[in-house]
PDB file of C-alpha atoms in Angstrom:
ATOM      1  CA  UNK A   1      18.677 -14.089  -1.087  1.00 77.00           C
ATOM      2  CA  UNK A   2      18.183 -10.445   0.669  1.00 82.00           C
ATOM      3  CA  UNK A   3      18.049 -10.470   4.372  1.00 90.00           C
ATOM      4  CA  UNK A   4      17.117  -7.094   6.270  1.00 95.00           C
ATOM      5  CA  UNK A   5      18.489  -6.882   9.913  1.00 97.00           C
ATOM      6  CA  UNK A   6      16.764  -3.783  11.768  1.00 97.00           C
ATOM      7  CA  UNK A   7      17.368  -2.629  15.132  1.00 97.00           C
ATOM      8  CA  UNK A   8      16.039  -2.148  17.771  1.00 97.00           C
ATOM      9  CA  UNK A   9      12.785  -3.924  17.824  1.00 96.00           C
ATOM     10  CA  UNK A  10      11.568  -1.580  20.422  1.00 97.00           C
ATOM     11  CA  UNK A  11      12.039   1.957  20.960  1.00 98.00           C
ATOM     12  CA  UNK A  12      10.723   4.604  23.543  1.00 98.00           C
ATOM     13  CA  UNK A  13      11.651   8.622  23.148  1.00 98.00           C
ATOM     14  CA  UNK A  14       9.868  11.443  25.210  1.00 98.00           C
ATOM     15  CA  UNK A  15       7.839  13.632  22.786  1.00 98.00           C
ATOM     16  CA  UNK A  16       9.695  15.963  20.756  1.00 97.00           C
ATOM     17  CA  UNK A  17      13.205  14.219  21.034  1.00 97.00           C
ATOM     18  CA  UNK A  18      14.652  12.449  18.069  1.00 98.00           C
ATOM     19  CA  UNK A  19      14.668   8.554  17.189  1.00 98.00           C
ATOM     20  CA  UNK A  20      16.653   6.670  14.794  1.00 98.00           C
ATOM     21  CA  UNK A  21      15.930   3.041  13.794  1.00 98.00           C
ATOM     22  CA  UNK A  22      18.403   1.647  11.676  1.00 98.00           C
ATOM     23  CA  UNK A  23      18.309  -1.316   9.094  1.00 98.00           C
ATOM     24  CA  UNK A  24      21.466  -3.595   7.432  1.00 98.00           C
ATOM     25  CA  UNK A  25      20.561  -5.550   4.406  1.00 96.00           C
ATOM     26  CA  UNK A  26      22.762  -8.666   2.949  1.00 94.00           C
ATOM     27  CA  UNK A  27      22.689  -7.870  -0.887  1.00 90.00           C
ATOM     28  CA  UNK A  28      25.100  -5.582  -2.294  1.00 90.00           C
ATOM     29  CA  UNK A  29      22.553  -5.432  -5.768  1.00 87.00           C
ATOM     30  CA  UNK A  30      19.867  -3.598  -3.741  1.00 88.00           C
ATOM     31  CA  UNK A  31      18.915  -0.866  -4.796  1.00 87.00           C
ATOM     32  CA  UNK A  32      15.232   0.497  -3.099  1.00 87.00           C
ATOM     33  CA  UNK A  33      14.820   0.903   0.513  1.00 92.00           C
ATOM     34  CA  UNK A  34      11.441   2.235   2.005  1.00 93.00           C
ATOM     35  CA  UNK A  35      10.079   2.366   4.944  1.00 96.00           C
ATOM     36  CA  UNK A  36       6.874   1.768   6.421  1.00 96.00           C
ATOM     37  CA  UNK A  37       4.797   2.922   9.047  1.00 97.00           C
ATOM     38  CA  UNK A  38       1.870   0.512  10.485  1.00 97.00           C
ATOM     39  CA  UNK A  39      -0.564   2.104  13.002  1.00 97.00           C
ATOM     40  CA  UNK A  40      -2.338  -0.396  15.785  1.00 94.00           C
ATOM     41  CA  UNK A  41      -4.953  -2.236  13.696  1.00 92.00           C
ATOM     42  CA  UNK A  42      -3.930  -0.492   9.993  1.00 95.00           C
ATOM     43  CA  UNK A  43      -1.916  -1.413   7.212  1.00 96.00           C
ATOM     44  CA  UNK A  44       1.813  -0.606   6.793  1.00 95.00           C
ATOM     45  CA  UNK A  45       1.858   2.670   4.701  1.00 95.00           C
ATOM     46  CA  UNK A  46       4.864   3.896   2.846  1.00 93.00           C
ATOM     47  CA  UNK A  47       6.206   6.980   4.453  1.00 96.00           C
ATOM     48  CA  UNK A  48       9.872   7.250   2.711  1.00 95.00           C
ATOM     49  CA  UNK A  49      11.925   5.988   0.623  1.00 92.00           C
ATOM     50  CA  UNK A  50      15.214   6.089  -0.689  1.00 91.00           C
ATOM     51  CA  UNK A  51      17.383   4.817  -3.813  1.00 87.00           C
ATOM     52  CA  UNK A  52      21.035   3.834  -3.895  1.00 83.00           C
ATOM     53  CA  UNK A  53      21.735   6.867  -6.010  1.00 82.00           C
ATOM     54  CA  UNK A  54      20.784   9.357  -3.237  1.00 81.00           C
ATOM     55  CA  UNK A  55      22.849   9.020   0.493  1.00 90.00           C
ATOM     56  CA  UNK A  56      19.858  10.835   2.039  1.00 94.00           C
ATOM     57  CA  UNK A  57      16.571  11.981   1.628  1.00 94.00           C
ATOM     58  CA  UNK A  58      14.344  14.443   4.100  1.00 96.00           C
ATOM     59  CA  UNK A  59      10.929  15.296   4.041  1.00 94.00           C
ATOM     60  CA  UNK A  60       9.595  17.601   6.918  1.00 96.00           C
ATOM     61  CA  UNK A  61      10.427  15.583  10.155  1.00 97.00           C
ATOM     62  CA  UNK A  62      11.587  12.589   8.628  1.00 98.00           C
ATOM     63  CA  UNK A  63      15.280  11.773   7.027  1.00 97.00           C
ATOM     64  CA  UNK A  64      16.318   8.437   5.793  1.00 97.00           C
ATOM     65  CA  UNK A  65      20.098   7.930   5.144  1.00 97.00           C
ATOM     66  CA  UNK A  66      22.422   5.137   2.898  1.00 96.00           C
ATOM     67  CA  UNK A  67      25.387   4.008   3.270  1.00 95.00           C
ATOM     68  CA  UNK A  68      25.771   1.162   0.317  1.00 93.00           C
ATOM     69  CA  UNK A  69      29.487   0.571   0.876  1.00 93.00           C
ATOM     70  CA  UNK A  70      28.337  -0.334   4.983  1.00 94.00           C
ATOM     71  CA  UNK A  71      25.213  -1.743   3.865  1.00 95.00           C
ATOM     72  CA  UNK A  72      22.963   0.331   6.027  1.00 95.00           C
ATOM     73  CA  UNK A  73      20.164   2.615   6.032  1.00 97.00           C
ATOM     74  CA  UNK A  74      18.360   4.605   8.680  1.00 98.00           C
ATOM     75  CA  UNK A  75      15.015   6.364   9.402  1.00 98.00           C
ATOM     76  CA  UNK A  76      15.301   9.528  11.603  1.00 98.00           C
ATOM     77  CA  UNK A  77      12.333  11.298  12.812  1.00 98.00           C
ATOM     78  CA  UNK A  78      13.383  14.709  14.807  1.00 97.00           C
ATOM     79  CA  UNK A  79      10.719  16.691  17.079  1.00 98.00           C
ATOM     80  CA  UNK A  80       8.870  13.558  17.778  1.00 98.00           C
ATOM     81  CA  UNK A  81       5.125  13.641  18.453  1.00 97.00           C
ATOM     82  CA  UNK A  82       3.078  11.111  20.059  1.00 96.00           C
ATOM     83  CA  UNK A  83       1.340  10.525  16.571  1.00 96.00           C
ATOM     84  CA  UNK A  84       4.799   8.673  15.629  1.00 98.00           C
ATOM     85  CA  UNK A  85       3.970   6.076  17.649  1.00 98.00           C
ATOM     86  CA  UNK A  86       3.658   3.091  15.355  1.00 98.00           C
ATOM     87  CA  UNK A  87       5.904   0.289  14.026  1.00 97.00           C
ATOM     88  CA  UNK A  88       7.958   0.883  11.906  1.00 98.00           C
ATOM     89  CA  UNK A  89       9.727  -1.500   8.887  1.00 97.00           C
ATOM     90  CA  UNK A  90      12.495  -0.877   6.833  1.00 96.00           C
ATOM     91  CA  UNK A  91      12.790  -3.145   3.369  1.00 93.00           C
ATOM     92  CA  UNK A  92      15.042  -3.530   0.566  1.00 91.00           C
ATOM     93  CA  UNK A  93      15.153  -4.697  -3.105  1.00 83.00           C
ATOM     94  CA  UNK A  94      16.322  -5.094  -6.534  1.00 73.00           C
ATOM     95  CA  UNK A  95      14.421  -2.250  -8.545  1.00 64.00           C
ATOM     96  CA  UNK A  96      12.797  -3.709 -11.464  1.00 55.00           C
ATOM     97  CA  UNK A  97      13.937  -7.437 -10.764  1.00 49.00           C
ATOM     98  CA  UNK A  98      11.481  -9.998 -11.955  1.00 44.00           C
ATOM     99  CA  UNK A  99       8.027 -10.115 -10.349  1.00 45.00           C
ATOM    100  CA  UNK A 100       8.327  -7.050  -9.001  1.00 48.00           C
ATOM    101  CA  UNK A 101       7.473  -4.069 -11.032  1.00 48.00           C
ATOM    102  CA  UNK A 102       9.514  -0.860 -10.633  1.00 42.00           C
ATOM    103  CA  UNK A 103      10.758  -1.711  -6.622  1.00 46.00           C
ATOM    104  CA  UNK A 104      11.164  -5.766  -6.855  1.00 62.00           C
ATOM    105  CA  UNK A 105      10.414  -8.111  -4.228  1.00 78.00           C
ATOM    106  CA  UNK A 106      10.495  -6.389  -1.314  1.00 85.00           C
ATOM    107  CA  UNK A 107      12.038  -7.665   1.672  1.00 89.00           C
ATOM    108  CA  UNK A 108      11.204  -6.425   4.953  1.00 93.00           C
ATOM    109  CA  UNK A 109      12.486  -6.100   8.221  1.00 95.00           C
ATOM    110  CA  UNK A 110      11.588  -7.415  11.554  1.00 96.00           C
ATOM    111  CA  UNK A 111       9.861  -3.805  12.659  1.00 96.00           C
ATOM    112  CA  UNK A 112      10.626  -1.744  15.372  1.00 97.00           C
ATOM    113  CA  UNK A 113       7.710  -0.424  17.522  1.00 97.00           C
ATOM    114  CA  UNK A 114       8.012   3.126  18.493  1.00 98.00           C
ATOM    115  CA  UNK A 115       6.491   4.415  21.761  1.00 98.00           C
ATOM    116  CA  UNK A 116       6.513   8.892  22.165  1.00 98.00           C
ATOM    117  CA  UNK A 117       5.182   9.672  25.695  1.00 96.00           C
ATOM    118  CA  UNK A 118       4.040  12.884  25.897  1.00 92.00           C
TER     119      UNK A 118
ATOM    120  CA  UNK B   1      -7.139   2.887  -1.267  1.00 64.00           C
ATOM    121  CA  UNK B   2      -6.047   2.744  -4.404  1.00 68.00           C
ATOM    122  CA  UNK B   3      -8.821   0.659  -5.244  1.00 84.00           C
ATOM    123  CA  UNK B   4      -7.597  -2.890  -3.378  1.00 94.00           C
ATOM    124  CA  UNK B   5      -9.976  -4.821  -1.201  1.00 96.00           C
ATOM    125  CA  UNK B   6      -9.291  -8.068   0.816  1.00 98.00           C
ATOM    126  CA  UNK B   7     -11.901 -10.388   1.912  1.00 97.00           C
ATOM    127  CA  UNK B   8     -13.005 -11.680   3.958  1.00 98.00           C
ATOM    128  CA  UNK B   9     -11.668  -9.480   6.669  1.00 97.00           C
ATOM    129  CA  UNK B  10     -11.885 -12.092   9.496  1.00 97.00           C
ATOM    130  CA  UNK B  11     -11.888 -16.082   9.308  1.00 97.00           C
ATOM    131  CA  UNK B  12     -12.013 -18.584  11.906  1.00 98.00           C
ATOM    132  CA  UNK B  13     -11.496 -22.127  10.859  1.00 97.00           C
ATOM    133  CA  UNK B  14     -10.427 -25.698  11.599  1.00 97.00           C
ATOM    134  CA  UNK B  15      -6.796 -27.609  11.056  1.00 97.00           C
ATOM    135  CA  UNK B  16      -7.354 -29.564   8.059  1.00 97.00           C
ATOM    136  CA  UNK B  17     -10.045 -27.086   6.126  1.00 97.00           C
ATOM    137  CA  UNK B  18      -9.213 -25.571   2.945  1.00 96.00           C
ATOM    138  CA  UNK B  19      -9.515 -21.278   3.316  1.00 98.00           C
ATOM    139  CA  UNK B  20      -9.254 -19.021   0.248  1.00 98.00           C
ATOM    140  CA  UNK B  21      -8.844 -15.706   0.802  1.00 98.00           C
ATOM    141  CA  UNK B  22      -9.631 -13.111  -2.022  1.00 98.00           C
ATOM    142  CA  UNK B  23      -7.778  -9.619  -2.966  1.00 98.00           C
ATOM    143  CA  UNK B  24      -9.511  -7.617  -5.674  1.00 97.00           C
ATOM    144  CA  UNK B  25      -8.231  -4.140  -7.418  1.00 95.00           C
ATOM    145  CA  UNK B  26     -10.064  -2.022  -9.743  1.00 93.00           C
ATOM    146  CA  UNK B  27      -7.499   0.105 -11.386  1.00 88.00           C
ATOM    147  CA  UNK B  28      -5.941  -2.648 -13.593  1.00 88.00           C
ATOM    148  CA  UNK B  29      -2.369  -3.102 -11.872  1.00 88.00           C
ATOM    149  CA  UNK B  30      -0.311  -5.628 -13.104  1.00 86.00           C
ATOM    150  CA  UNK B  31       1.662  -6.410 -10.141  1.00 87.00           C
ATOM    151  CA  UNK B  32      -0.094  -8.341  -7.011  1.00 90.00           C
ATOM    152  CA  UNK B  33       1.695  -9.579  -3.764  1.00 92.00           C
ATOM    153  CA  UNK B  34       0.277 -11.711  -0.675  1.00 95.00           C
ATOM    154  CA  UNK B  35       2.416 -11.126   3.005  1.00 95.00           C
ATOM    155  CA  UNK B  36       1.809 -12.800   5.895  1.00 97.00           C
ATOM    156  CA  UNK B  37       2.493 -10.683   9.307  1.00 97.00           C
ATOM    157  CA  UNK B  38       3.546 -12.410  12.725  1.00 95.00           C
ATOM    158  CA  UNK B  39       4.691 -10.928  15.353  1.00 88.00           C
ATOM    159  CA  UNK B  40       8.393 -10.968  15.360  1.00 85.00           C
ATOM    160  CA  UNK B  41       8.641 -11.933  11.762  1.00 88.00           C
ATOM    161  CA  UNK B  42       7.472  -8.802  10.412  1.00 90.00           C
ATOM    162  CA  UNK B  43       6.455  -9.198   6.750  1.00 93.00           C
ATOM    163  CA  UNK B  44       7.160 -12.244   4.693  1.00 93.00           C
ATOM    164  CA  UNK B  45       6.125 -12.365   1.285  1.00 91.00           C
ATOM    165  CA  UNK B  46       4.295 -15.398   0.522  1.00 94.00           C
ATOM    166  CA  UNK B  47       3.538 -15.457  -3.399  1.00 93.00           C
ATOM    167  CA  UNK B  48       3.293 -12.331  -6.127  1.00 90.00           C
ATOM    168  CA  UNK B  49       1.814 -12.261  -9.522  1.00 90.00           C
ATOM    169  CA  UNK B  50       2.912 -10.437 -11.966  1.00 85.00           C
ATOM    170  CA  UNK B  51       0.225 -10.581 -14.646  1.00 87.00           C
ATOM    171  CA  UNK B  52      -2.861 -12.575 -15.446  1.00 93.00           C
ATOM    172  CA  UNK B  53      -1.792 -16.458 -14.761  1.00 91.00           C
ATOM    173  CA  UNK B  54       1.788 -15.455 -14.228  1.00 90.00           C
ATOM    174  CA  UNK B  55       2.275 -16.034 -10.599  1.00 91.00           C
ATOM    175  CA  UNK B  56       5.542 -16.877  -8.311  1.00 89.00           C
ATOM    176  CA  UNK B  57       6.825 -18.226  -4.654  1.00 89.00           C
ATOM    177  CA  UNK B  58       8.094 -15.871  -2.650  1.00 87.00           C
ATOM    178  CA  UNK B  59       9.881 -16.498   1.101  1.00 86.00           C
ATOM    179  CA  UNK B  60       7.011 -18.244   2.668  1.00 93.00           C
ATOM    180  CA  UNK B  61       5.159 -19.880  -0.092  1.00 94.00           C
ATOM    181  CA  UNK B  62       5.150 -23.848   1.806  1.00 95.00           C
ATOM    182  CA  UNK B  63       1.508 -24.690   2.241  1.00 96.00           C
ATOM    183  CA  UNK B  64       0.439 -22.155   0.317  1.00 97.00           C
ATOM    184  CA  UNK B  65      -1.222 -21.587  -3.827  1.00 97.00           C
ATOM    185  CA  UNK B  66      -2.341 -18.545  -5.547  1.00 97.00           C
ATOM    186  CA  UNK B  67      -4.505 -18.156  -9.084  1.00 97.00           C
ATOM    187  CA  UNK B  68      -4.945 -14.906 -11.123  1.00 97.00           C
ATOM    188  CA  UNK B  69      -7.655 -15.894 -13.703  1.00 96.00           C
ATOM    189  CA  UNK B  70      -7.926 -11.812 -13.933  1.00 95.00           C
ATOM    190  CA  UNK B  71      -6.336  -8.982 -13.720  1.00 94.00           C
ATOM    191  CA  UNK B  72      -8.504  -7.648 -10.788  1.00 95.00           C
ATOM    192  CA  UNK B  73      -8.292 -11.029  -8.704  1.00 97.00           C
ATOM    193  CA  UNK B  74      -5.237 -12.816  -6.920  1.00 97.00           C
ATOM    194  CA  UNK B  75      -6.704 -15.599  -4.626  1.00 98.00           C
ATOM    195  CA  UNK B  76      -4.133 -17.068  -1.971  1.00 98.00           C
ATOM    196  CA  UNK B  77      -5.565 -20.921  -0.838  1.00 98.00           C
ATOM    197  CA  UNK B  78      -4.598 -23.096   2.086  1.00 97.00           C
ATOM    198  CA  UNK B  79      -5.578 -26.326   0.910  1.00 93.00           C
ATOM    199  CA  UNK B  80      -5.374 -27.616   4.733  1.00 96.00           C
ATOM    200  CA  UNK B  81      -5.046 -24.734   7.236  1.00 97.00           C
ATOM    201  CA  UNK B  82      -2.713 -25.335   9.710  1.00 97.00           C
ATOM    202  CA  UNK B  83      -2.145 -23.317  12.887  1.00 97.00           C
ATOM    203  CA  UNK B  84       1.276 -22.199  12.139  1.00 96.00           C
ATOM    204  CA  UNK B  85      -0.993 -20.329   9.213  1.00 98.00           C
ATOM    205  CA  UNK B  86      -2.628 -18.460  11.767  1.00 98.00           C
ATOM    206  CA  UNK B  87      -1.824 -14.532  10.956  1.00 98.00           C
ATOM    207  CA  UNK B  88      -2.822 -11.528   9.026  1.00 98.00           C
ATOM    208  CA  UNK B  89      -2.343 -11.733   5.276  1.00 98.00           C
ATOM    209  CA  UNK B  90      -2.059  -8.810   3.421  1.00 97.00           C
ATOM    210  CA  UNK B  91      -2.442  -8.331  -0.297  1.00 96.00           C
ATOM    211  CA  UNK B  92      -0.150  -5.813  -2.131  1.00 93.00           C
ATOM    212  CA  UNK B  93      -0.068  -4.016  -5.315  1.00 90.00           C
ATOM    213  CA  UNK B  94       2.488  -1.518  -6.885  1.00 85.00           C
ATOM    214  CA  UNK B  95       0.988   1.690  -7.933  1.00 78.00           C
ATOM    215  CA  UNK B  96       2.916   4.368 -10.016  1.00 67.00           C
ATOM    216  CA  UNK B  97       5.275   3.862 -12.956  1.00 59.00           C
ATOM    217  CA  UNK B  98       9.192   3.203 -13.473  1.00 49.00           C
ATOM    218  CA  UNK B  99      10.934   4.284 -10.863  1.00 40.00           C
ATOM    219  CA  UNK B 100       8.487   6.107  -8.350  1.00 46.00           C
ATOM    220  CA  UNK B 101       5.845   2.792  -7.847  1.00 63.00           C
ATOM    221  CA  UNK B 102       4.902   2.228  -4.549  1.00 79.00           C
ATOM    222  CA  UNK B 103       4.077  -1.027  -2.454  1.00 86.00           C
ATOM    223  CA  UNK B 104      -0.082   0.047  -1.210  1.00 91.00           C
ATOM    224  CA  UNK B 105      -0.671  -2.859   0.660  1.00 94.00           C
ATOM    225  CA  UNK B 106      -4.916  -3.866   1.667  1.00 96.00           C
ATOM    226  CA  UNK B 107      -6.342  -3.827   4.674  1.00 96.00           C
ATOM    227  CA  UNK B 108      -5.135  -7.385   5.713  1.00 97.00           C
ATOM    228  CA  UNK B 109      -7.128 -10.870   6.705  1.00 98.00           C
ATOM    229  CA  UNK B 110      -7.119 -12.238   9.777  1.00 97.00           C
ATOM    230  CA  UNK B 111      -7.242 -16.403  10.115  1.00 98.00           C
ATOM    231  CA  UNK B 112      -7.295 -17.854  12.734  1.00 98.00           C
ATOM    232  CA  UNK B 113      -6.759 -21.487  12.573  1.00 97.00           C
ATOM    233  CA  UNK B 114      -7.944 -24.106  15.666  1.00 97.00           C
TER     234      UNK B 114
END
């Protein structure tokens, strides 16, 4: 089955520099990778995400990138603020494989907790 | 919220004690998912239904059942709680249609198990 590596698990960036976290996945047939932001105490919430047909995909501060023949993806968030501060997950699937509606059975990363320090 | 509520929100119980926890939608989704969150382990999907009594394992499902007698109910059971089951479940739907659905996940359970 899938397996999502993500690095690294923690992460600590002065406010308005840039961090990257970046995610390898084992299955060649996936094709939906989003990422997630959880806030202390919240649910994970969707912030991006990206299909195998697109290398890369911005919106505002936030960039996610593919690279399906490497088998990587990664999150970048530029001009950091200390409102990032969250962990973050990464996750991949089959689209539309059994059980899973229109993104399959997502399988998620290990998370990576960002700290921006003002 | 998409209409999803967990409950309850906090449980503390015994090794040995059967615990049910309940996730309930109101906007008639056809796709429901229970994860369990550790730390370290991130999120690990335990069991997902995919329609009313259609229900499957996913990478955690040991120790674990599920039943979806409705559309708006997916009930995960521990029939004897261990504390290796002590975590915060979340439950899961997909909202949207084709290719733009999106994982909204609850507001998560935490069991604690002594």
């Amino acid at each position: 089955g899938e397996n999502v590596e993500q690095h690294p698990s923690t992460l600590s960036v002065q406010e308005g520099d840039s961090a990257v976290i970046k995610c390898t996945y084992s299955d060649s047939a996936s094709n939906y990778f989003p990422w997630y932001k959880q806030e202390l105490g919240k649910r994970p919430q969707l912030i991006i995400d990206i299909r195998s047909n697109v290398g890369e995909k911005k919106d505002q501060r936030i960039a996610v990138t593919l690279n399906k023949t490497a088998k990587h993806f990664s999150l970048h968030i530029t001009e950091t603020q200390p409102e990032d501060s969250a962990v973050y997950f990464c996750a991949a699937s089959i689209s539309g494989g059994v059980g899973g509606g229109s993104q399959g059975n997502l399988i998620f990363g290990k998370g990576t907790k960002l700290s921006v320090k003002p | 919220d998409a209409g999803i509520t967990q409950s309850p929100r906090h449980k503390v119980t015994e090794t040995g004690t059967p615990v049910t926890l309940r996730c309930h939608q109101t906007e008639n989704h056809r796709y429901m998912y229970w994860y369990r969150q550790d730390p370290g382990h991130g999120l690990r999907l335990i069991h997902y239904s995919y329609g009313v009594k259609d229900t499957d394992k996913g990478e955690v499902s040991d120790g674990y059942s599920v039943s979806r007698s409705k559309t708006e109910d997916f009930l995960l059971t521990l029939e004897s709680a261990t504390s290796s089951q002590t975590s915060v479940y979340f439950c899961a739907i997909t909202i949207g249609v084709g290719v733009t659905g999106e994982l909204f996940f609850g507001e998560g359970s935490r069991l604690t198990v002594l």
